[in-house]
Amino acid sequence: MNGPRLEVLDGWRGVSILCVLAAHLLPVGPKILQLNAMFGLLGMSLFFTLSGFLITSFLLKEPPVSDFLVRRFFRILPLAWLYLIVALTLAGASADTWLAHFFFYANLPPVHLVPLTEHIWSLCLEMQFYIGIALMFALFGVRSLLLLPVLALLFTALRVTDGVYASSISYYRMDEILAGCCLALMVHYRSELRLLDWLKKMPQWPLAILLLVSCHEQGAALNYLRPYLAALLVGSTIVNPASSIATLLNRRVLVYLATISYALYVIHPLLVHTWLGSGDVIIKYLKRPLLFVVLFILAHISTFYFEHWWIASGKMVARKLKTA
């Protein structure tokens, strides 16, 4: 299943970044329908599911914690910090704001995000999750991962208690990553529980519709189930790689989008605040094709020439730490 599974996950990552870019850069239907917000939530929910799934799958192999952290930091920090240097300089940010961004707590109250860094909340959430799960893993070992479903339900219970459908604050969004962690446990751990058989029976298209509804404000209480609907939908395509949705996801264009997705996500708001994003509504959207061209060129260069070097360096450092 390793080959098809990776292809499906790349497909979901490609769909995720398409949803986010559409939500941020295009009018997705009339404003009254609130489809931009819906697709933004959908894209991030899928992204967090994939993140939780992949991180937990990696930790189930019981690697050294140093290996995990070094790989993650070398993957995330170089481009993020480079972007932050540019964005915060342009914003004339205060020292407190710089500190909050570079140590990834800018999305926690009191929020320090500025217009050019509003999307960085998701990286803050990711980094906080990495540190938290690494500490738990280091202190209590691989069996501590079995606490992740409990933590997911507790964070969801907090959202229900406070009536929060969606937020950029970590404790109102952590259950989306943790739902992906639960999926990894279902797929990789304790096969005798026959959870995979149950997951294979999940009806994919009804799940997809429910997930869409759960990403809309009018979905009301269904929003609380969004993390688990996303995890179940992704999981159903992992265990059914020949299903109709999984087949649709196995496209080379989605694999490419997945490859450059991190750079696309980090860079795109900066372009919106340049000449490429200026003008009234008509002028602004007439420039959108050019903005997309520039964005994809920059993302390609970043991925294959800047990030690639840092990722390779991270792997080398992790190997040296293993043998030290």
mmCIF file of C-alpha atoms in Angstrom:
data_model
loop_
_atom_site.group_PDB
_atom_site.id
_atom_site.type_symbol
_atom_site.label_atom_id
_atom_site.label_comp_id
_atom_site.label_asym_id
_atom_site.label_seq_id
_atom_site.Cartn_x
_atom_site.Cartn_y
_atom_site.Cartn_z
ATOM 1 C CA MET A 1 0.000 0.000 0.000
ATOM 2 C CA ASN A 2 2.984 2.348 0.334
ATOM 3 C CA GLY A 3 2.993 3.545 -3.284
ATOM 4 C CA PRO A 4 -0.745 4.256 -3.703
ATOM 5 C CA ARG A 5 -0.941 5.694 -0.202
ATOM 6 C CA LEU A 6 1.745 8.297 -0.916
ATOM 7 C CA GLU A 7 0.116 9.227 -4.191
ATOM 8 C CA VAL A 8 -3.235 9.716 -2.479
ATOM 9 C CA LEU A 9 -1.696 11.872 0.238
ATOM 10 C CA ASP A 10 0.045 14.007 -2.382
ATOM 11 C CA GLY A 11 -3.293 14.351 -4.112
ATOM 12 C CA TRP A 12 -4.968 15.545 -0.929
ATOM 13 C CA ARG A 13 -2.148 18.009 -0.289
ATOM 14 C CA GLY A 14 -2.569 19.361 -3.808
ATOM 15 C CA VAL A 15 -6.316 19.751 -3.265
ATOM 16 C CA SER A 16 -5.629 21.430 0.062
ATOM 17 C CA ILE A 17 -3.405 24.153 -1.371
ATOM 18 C CA LEU A 18 -5.799 24.720 -4.289
ATOM 19 C CA CYS A 19 -8.633 25.296 -1.820
ATOM 20 C CA VAL A 20 -6.559 27.741 0.229
ATOM 21 C CA LEU A 21 -5.325 29.708 -2.788
ATOM 22 C CA ALA A 22 -8.841 29.893 -4.209
ATOM 23 C CA ALA A 23 -10.182 31.091 -0.871
ATOM 24 C CA HIS A 24 -7.517 33.793 -0.536
ATOM 25 C CA LEU A 25 -7.047 34.927 -4.116
ATOM 26 C CA LEU A 26 -10.298 34.352 -6.037
ATOM 27 C CA PRO A 27 -13.990 35.080 -5.618
ATOM 28 C CA VAL A 28 -15.492 31.626 -5.073
ATOM 29 C CA GLY A 29 -19.118 32.413 -5.851
ATOM 30 C CA PRO A 30 -21.288 35.282 -4.562
ATOM 31 C CA LYS A 31 -20.245 36.681 -1.178
ATOM 32 C CA ILE A 32 -23.606 35.867 0.339
ATOM 33 C CA LEU A 33 -22.847 32.136 -0.041
ATOM 34 C CA GLN A 34 -19.632 32.446 2.034
ATOM 35 C CA LEU A 35 -17.871 29.901 -0.167
ATOM 36 C CA ASN A 36 -14.455 31.493 0.240
ATOM 37 C CA ALA A 37 -14.542 30.859 3.968
ATOM 38 C CA MET A 38 -15.799 27.326 3.361
ATOM 39 C CA PHE A 39 -12.991 26.436 0.959
ATOM 40 C CA GLY A 40 -10.419 28.023 3.246
ATOM 41 C CA LEU A 41 -11.568 25.833 6.124
ATOM 42 C CA LEU A 42 -11.675 22.781 3.869
ATOM 43 C CA GLY A 43 -8.120 23.324 2.645
ATOM 44 C CA MET A 44 -6.669 23.825 6.105
ATOM 45 C CA SER A 45 -8.623 20.918 7.591
ATOM 46 C CA LEU A 46 -7.202 18.572 4.958
ATOM 47 C CA PHE A 47 -3.715 20.012 5.475
ATOM 48 C CA PHE A 48 -3.809 19.512 9.231
ATOM 49 C CA THR A 49 -5.173 15.979 8.826
ATOM 50 C CA LEU A 50 -2.238 15.113 6.566
ATOM 51 C CA SER A 51 0.225 16.712 8.954
ATOM 52 C CA GLY A 52 -1.047 14.801 11.977
ATOM 53 C CA PHE A 53 -1.174 11.562 10.018
ATOM 54 C CA LEU A 54 2.369 11.832 8.668
ATOM 55 C CA ILE A 55 3.946 12.963 11.943
ATOM 56 C CA THR A 56 2.322 10.175 13.951
ATOM 57 C CA SER A 57 3.165 7.592 11.283
ATOM 58 C CA PHE A 58 6.800 8.696 11.527
ATOM 59 C CA LEU A 59 6.861 8.581 15.329
ATOM 60 C CA LEU A 60 5.314 5.102 15.400
ATOM 61 C CA LYS A 61 8.623 3.923 13.900
ATOM 62 C CA GLU A 62 10.222 5.086 17.189
ATOM 63 C CA PRO A 63 12.902 7.390 15.764
ATOM 64 C CA PRO A 64 15.114 9.511 18.052
ATOM 65 C CA VAL A 65 13.283 12.695 19.026
ATOM 66 C CA SER A 66 16.267 14.686 17.762
ATOM 67 C CA ASP A 67 15.776 13.141 14.310
ATOM 68 C CA PHE A 68 12.141 14.201 14.267
ATOM 69 C CA LEU A 69 12.747 17.776 15.443
ATOM 70 C CA VAL A 70 15.777 18.436 13.244
ATOM 71 C CA ARG A 71 13.933 17.254 10.133
ATOM 72 C CA ARG A 72 10.868 19.352 10.960
ATOM 73 C CA PHE A 73 12.802 22.485 11.848
ATOM 74 C CA PHE A 74 14.978 22.339 8.737
ATOM 75 C CA ARG A 75 11.814 21.852 6.677
ATOM 76 C CA ILE A 76 9.760 24.680 8.160
ATOM 77 C CA LEU A 77 12.041 27.357 9.563
ATOM 78 C CA PRO A 78 14.262 28.570 6.681
ATOM 79 C CA LEU A 79 11.467 29.729 4.366
ATOM 80 C CA ALA A 80 9.219 30.828 7.231
ATOM 81 C CA TRP A 81 11.922 32.971 8.831
ATOM 82 C CA LEU A 82 12.988 34.411 5.467
ATOM 83 C CA TYR A 83 9.388 35.385 4.743
ATOM 84 C CA LEU A 84 8.975 36.846 8.230
ATOM 85 C CA ILE A 85 12.090 38.988 7.857
ATOM 86 C CA VAL A 86 10.637 40.536 4.705
ATOM 87 C CA ALA A 87 7.040 40.804 5.936
ATOM 88 C CA LEU A 88 7.771 42.186 9.401
ATOM 89 C CA THR A 89 10.292 44.689 8.021
ATOM 90 C CA LEU A 90 7.694 45.983 5.563
ATOM 91 C CA ALA A 91 5.107 46.117 8.342
ATOM 92 C CA GLY A 92 7.413 48.056 10.664
ATOM 93 C CA ALA A 93 6.648 45.540 13.407
ATOM 94 C CA SER A 94 7.626 46.035 17.035
ATOM 95 C CA ALA A 95 10.220 43.927 18.832
ATOM 96 C CA ASP A 96 7.473 42.005 20.648
ATOM 97 C CA THR A 97 5.861 41.167 17.326
ATOM 98 C CA TRP A 98 9.157 39.938 15.870
ATOM 99 C CA LEU A 99 9.719 37.743 18.907
ATOM 100 C CA ALA A 100 6.203 36.299 18.799
ATOM 101 C CA HIS A 101 6.568 35.414 15.123
ATOM 102 C CA PHE A 102 10.056 33.938 15.250
ATOM 103 C CA PHE A 103 9.131 31.731 18.205
ATOM 104 C CA PHE A 104 5.723 30.894 16.697
ATOM 105 C CA TYR A 105 3.324 32.050 19.376
ATOM 106 C CA ALA A 106 1.980 35.048 17.432
ATOM 107 C CA ASN A 107 -1.455 33.414 17.081
ATOM 108 C CA LEU A 108 -1.973 33.095 20.838
ATOM 109 C CA PRO A 109 -3.704 35.879 22.795
ATOM 110 C CA PRO A 110 -2.698 38.654 22.752
ATOM 111 C CA VAL A 111 -2.396 38.012 19.018
ATOM 112 C CA HIS A 112 0.644 39.604 17.336
ATOM 113 C CA LEU A 113 -0.193 38.770 13.718
ATOM 114 C CA VAL A 114 -0.067 41.641 11.195
ATOM 115 C CA PRO A 115 -1.775 41.835 7.766
ATOM 116 C CA LEU A 116 1.200 40.299 5.938
ATOM 117 C CA THR A 117 1.454 37.438 8.436
ATOM 118 C CA GLU A 118 -2.174 36.564 9.176
ATOM 119 C CA HIS A 119 -1.691 33.160 7.523
ATOM 120 C CA ILE A 120 1.299 32.361 9.765
ATOM 121 C CA TRP A 121 -1.144 31.237 12.470
ATOM 122 C CA SER A 122 -1.102 27.786 10.875
ATOM 123 C CA LEU A 123 2.697 27.548 11.119
ATOM 124 C CA CYS A 124 2.441 28.632 14.759
ATOM 125 C CA LEU A 125 -0.023 25.805 15.355
ATOM 126 C CA GLU A 126 2.223 23.316 13.566
ATOM 127 C CA MET A 127 5.331 24.316 15.505
ATOM 128 C CA GLN A 128 3.487 24.210 18.815
ATOM 129 C CA PHE A 129 2.236 20.729 17.922
ATOM 130 C CA TYR A 130 5.748 19.554 16.982
ATOM 131 C CA ILE A 131 7.209 20.721 20.279
ATOM 132 C CA GLY A 132 4.344 19.262 22.294
ATOM 133 C CA ILE A 133 4.325 15.837 20.676
ATOM 134 C CA ALA A 134 8.143 15.655 20.752
ATOM 135 C CA LEU A 135 8.162 16.331 24.513
ATOM 136 C CA MET A 136 5.453 13.749 25.098
ATOM 137 C CA PHE A 137 7.273 11.192 22.959
ATOM 138 C CA ALA A 138 10.623 11.875 24.632
ATOM 139 C CA LEU A 139 9.204 11.574 28.141
ATOM 140 C CA PHE A 140 6.800 8.656 27.763
ATOM 141 C CA GLY A 141 7.753 6.813 24.585
ATOM 142 C CA VAL A 142 5.743 5.507 21.670
ATOM 143 C CA ARG A 143 2.839 4.317 23.814
ATOM 144 C CA SER A 144 2.144 7.922 24.764
ATOM 145 C CA LEU A 145 0.795 8.373 21.239
ATOM 146 C CA LEU A 146 -2.269 6.452 22.383
ATOM 147 C CA LEU A 147 -3.208 9.557 24.373
ATOM 148 C CA LEU A 148 -3.666 11.535 21.156
ATOM 149 C CA PRO A 149 -7.312 10.491 20.583
ATOM 150 C CA VAL A 150 -8.128 11.585 24.139
ATOM 151 C CA LEU A 151 -6.436 14.934 23.552
ATOM 152 C CA ALA A 152 -8.340 15.358 20.282
ATOM 153 C CA LEU A 153 -11.676 14.864 22.044
ATOM 154 C CA LEU A 154 -10.677 17.249 24.836
ATOM 155 C CA PHE A 155 -9.806 20.020 22.378
ATOM 156 C CA THR A 156 -13.067 19.421 20.515
ATOM 157 C CA ALA A 157 -14.940 19.552 23.823
ATOM 158 C CA LEU A 158 -13.306 22.932 24.471
ATOM 159 C CA ARG A 159 -14.573 24.203 21.114
ATOM 160 C CA VAL A 160 -18.065 22.932 21.893
ATOM 161 C CA THR A 161 -18.014 24.502 25.359
ATOM 162 C CA ASP A 162 -16.883 27.874 24.002
ATOM 163 C CA GLY A 163 -19.064 27.654 20.874
ATOM 164 C CA VAL A 164 -16.146 28.074 18.453
ATOM 165 C CA TYR A 165 -16.646 26.659 14.960
ATOM 166 C CA ALA A 166 -13.233 27.770 13.682
ATOM 167 C CA SER A 167 -10.406 29.960 14.905
ATOM 168 C CA SER A 168 -6.750 30.733 14.309
ATOM 169 C CA ILE A 169 -6.017 30.289 18.027
ATOM 170 C CA SER A 170 -4.209 26.998 18.614
ATOM 171 C CA TYR A 171 -6.410 25.497 21.295
ATOM 172 C CA TYR A 172 -9.454 25.978 19.069
ATOM 173 C CA ARG A 173 -7.790 24.285 16.091
ATOM 174 C CA MET A 174 -5.502 21.610 17.529
ATOM 175 C CA ASP A 175 -8.144 18.893 17.144
ATOM 176 C CA GLU A 176 -7.728 19.062 13.361
ATOM 177 C CA ILE A 177 -4.110 17.929 13.611
ATOM 178 C CA LEU A 178 -4.946 15.423 16.339
ATOM 179 C CA ALA A 179 -7.678 13.881 14.183
ATOM 180 C CA GLY A 180 -4.962 13.113 11.635
ATOM 181 C CA CYS A 181 -2.936 11.547 14.455
ATOM 182 C CA CYS A 182 -5.932 9.335 15.284
ATOM 183 C CA LEU A 183 -6.077 8.270 11.641
ATOM 184 C CA ALA A 184 -2.421 7.196 11.748
ATOM 185 C CA LEU A 185 -3.134 5.071 14.813
ATOM 186 C CA MET A 186 -6.090 3.479 13.025
ATOM 187 C CA VAL A 187 -4.021 2.658 9.953
ATOM 188 C CA HIS A 188 -0.749 1.559 11.568
ATOM 189 C CA TYR A 189 -1.492 0.381 15.112
ATOM 190 C CA ARG A 190 -3.205 -2.725 16.496
ATOM 191 C CA SER A 191 -4.484 -4.252 13.251
ATOM 192 C CA GLU A 192 -6.292 -6.949 15.242
ATOM 193 C CA LEU A 193 -8.875 -4.332 16.222
ATOM 194 C CA ARG A 194 -10.074 -4.468 12.597
ATOM 195 C CA LEU A 195 -10.297 -0.692 12.362
ATOM 196 C CA LEU A 196 -9.122 -0.820 8.762
ATOM 197 C CA ASP A 197 -12.077 -3.015 7.837
ATOM 198 C CA TRP A 198 -14.375 -0.414 9.345
ATOM 199 C CA LEU A 199 -12.549 2.411 7.551
ATOM 200 C CA LYS A 200 -12.811 0.599 4.210
ATOM 201 C CA LYS A 201 -16.594 0.592 4.531
ATOM 202 C CA MET A 202 -16.810 4.381 4.852
ATOM 203 C CA PRO A 203 -18.975 5.857 2.039
ATOM 204 C CA GLN A 204 -16.614 8.372 0.462
ATOM 205 C CA TRP A 205 -18.930 10.704 -1.440
ATOM 206 C CA PRO A 206 -21.416 11.171 1.439
ATOM 207 C CA LEU A 207 -18.385 11.817 3.676
ATOM 208 C CA ALA A 208 -17.107 14.427 1.225
ATOM 209 C CA ILE A 209 -20.480 16.204 1.229
ATOM 210 C CA LEU A 210 -20.658 16.153 5.026
ATOM 211 C CA LEU A 211 -17.120 17.549 5.197
ATOM 212 C CA LEU A 212 -18.059 20.426 2.887
ATOM 213 C CA VAL A 213 -21.102 21.237 5.008
ATOM 214 C CA SER A 214 -18.986 21.079 8.173
ATOM 215 C CA CYS A 215 -16.705 23.741 6.679
ATOM 216 C CA HIS A 216 -19.573 26.189 6.223
ATOM 217 C CA GLU A 217 -20.926 28.434 8.954
ATOM 218 C CA GLN A 218 -24.433 27.224 8.132
ATOM 219 C CA GLY A 219 -23.273 23.714 8.963
ATOM 220 C CA ALA A 220 -23.734 24.780 12.590
ATOM 221 C CA ALA A 221 -22.830 22.016 15.070
ATOM 222 C CA LEU A 222 -21.469 19.857 12.247
ATOM 223 C CA ASN A 223 -18.433 22.179 12.372
ATOM 224 C CA TYR A 224 -17.369 20.421 15.549
ATOM 225 C CA LEU A 225 -17.058 17.170 13.611
ATOM 226 C CA ARG A 226 -14.996 18.702 10.786
ATOM 227 C CA PRO A 227 -11.637 17.295 11.995
ATOM 228 C CA TYR A 228 -12.980 13.761 12.175
ATOM 229 C CA LEU A 229 -14.858 13.928 8.881
ATOM 230 C CA ALA A 230 -11.652 15.096 7.156
ATOM 231 C CA ALA A 231 -9.658 12.289 8.777
ATOM 232 C CA LEU A 232 -12.224 9.656 7.821
ATOM 233 C CA LEU A 233 -12.383 10.868 4.224
ATOM 234 C CA VAL A 234 -8.597 10.904 3.834
ATOM 235 C CA GLY A 235 -8.366 7.538 5.588
ATOM 236 C CA SER A 236 -10.957 5.962 3.329
ATOM 237 C CA THR A 237 -8.839 6.844 0.291
ATOM 238 C CA ILE A 238 -5.707 5.472 1.956
ATOM 239 C CA VAL A 239 -7.246 2.038 2.517
ATOM 240 C CA ASN A 240 -9.181 2.115 -0.799
ATOM 241 C CA PRO A 241 -6.577 3.362 -3.308
ATOM 242 C CA ALA A 242 -8.697 2.116 -6.216
ATOM 243 C CA SER A 243 -11.819 4.059 -5.170
ATOM 244 C CA SER A 244 -13.230 6.822 -7.370
ATOM 245 C CA ILE A 245 -11.988 9.705 -5.203
ATOM 246 C CA ALA A 246 -8.559 8.129 -4.727
ATOM 247 C CA THR A 247 -8.285 7.664 -8.481
ATOM 248 C CA LEU A 248 -9.137 11.321 -9.043
ATOM 249 C CA LEU A 249 -6.412 12.291 -6.594
ATOM 250 C CA ASN A 250 -3.708 10.314 -8.396
ATOM 251 C CA ARG A 251 -2.856 13.081 -10.844
ATOM 252 C CA ARG A 252 0.654 14.297 -11.619
ATOM 253 C CA VAL A 253 -0.449 17.931 -11.431
ATOM 254 C CA LEU A 254 -1.618 17.386 -7.858
ATOM 255 C CA VAL A 255 1.698 15.749 -6.988
ATOM 256 C CA TYR A 256 3.521 18.821 -8.303
ATOM 257 C CA LEU A 257 1.200 21.139 -6.393
ATOM 258 C CA ALA A 258 1.828 19.084 -3.268
ATOM 259 C CA THR A 259 5.572 19.398 -3.779
ATOM 260 C CA ILE A 260 5.532 23.196 -3.949
ATOM 261 C CA SER A 261 2.535 23.656 -1.620
ATOM 262 C CA TYR A 262 4.500 24.933 1.365
ATOM 263 C CA ALA A 263 6.155 27.685 -0.658
ATOM 264 C CA LEU A 264 2.849 28.579 -2.322
ATOM 265 C CA TYR A 265 1.221 28.945 1.071
ATOM 266 C CA VAL A 266 3.970 30.970 2.725
ATOM 267 C CA ILE A 267 4.661 33.349 -0.165
ATOM 268 C CA HIS A 268 1.238 34.182 -1.624
ATOM 269 C CA PRO A 269 0.080 36.909 0.811
ATOM 270 C CA LEU A 270 3.165 39.002 0.120
ATOM 271 C CA LEU A 271 2.299 39.184 -3.591
ATOM 272 C CA VAL A 272 -1.238 40.309 -2.761
ATOM 273 C CA HIS A 273 0.265 43.368 -1.048
ATOM 274 C CA THR A 274 2.313 44.347 -4.115
ATOM 275 C CA TRP A 275 1.288 45.978 -7.394
ATOM 276 C CA LEU A 276 0.057 42.543 -8.503
ATOM 277 C CA GLY A 277 -2.722 42.736 -5.936
ATOM 278 C CA SER A 278 -3.525 46.428 -6.179
ATOM 279 C CA GLY A 279 -6.370 48.265 -7.863
ATOM 280 C CA ASP A 280 -10.145 48.195 -7.745
ATOM 281 C CA VAL A 281 -12.017 44.899 -8.003
ATOM 282 C CA ILE A 282 -11.889 44.667 -11.796
ATOM 283 C CA ILE A 283 -8.242 45.701 -12.123
ATOM 284 C CA LYS A 284 -7.205 43.478 -9.237
ATOM 285 C CA TYR A 285 -8.716 40.354 -10.733
ATOM 286 C CA LEU A 286 -7.474 41.174 -14.219
ATOM 287 C CA LYS A 287 -3.990 40.963 -12.690
ATOM 288 C CA ARG A 288 -4.676 37.625 -10.993
ATOM 289 C CA PRO A 289 -3.315 35.423 -13.826
ATOM 290 C CA LEU A 290 -0.017 37.326 -13.672
ATOM 291 C CA LEU A 291 0.028 37.040 -9.877
ATOM 292 C CA PHE A 292 -0.423 33.280 -10.156
ATOM 293 C CA VAL A 293 2.388 33.012 -12.711
ATOM 294 C CA VAL A 294 4.780 34.943 -10.464
ATOM 295 C CA LEU A 295 3.649 32.951 -7.408
ATOM 296 C CA PHE A 296 4.262 29.595 -9.060
ATOM 297 C CA ILE A 297 7.667 30.664 -10.380
ATOM 298 C CA LEU A 298 8.745 31.835 -6.924
ATOM 299 C CA ALA A 299 7.346 28.704 -5.272
ATOM 300 C CA HIS A 300 9.154 26.459 -7.755
ATOM 301 C CA ILE A 301 12.468 28.261 -7.178
ATOM 302 C CA SER A 302 11.981 28.181 -3.414
ATOM 303 C CA THR A 303 11.100 24.486 -3.335
ATOM 304 C CA PHE A 304 13.787 23.108 -5.615
ATOM 305 C CA TYR A 305 16.673 25.523 -4.991
ATOM 306 C CA PHE A 306 16.227 27.005 -1.518
ATOM 307 C CA GLU A 307 14.184 24.574 0.578
ATOM 308 C CA HIS A 308 15.734 21.511 -1.048
ATOM 309 C CA TRP A 309 19.188 22.491 0.242
ATOM 310 C CA TRP A 310 17.895 23.012 3.778
ATOM 311 C CA ILE A 311 15.932 19.750 3.800
ATOM 312 C CA ALA A 312 19.001 17.821 2.630
ATOM 313 C CA SER A 313 21.076 19.562 5.297
ATOM 314 C CA GLY A 314 18.517 18.616 7.929
ATOM 315 C CA LYS A 315 18.695 14.966 6.939
ATOM 316 C CA MET A 316 22.488 15.085 7.136
ATOM 317 C CA VAL A 317 22.399 16.671 10.608
ATOM 318 C CA ALA A 318 19.851 14.093 11.771
ATOM 319 C CA ARG A 319 22.087 11.247 10.552
ATOM 320 C CA LYS A 320 25.094 12.719 12.369
ATOM 321 C CA LEU A 321 23.094 13.039 15.584
ATOM 322 C CA LYS A 322 22.066 9.376 15.313
ATOM 323 C CA THR A 323 25.661 8.208 15.085
ATOM 324 C CA ALA A 324 27.048 10.654 17.649
#
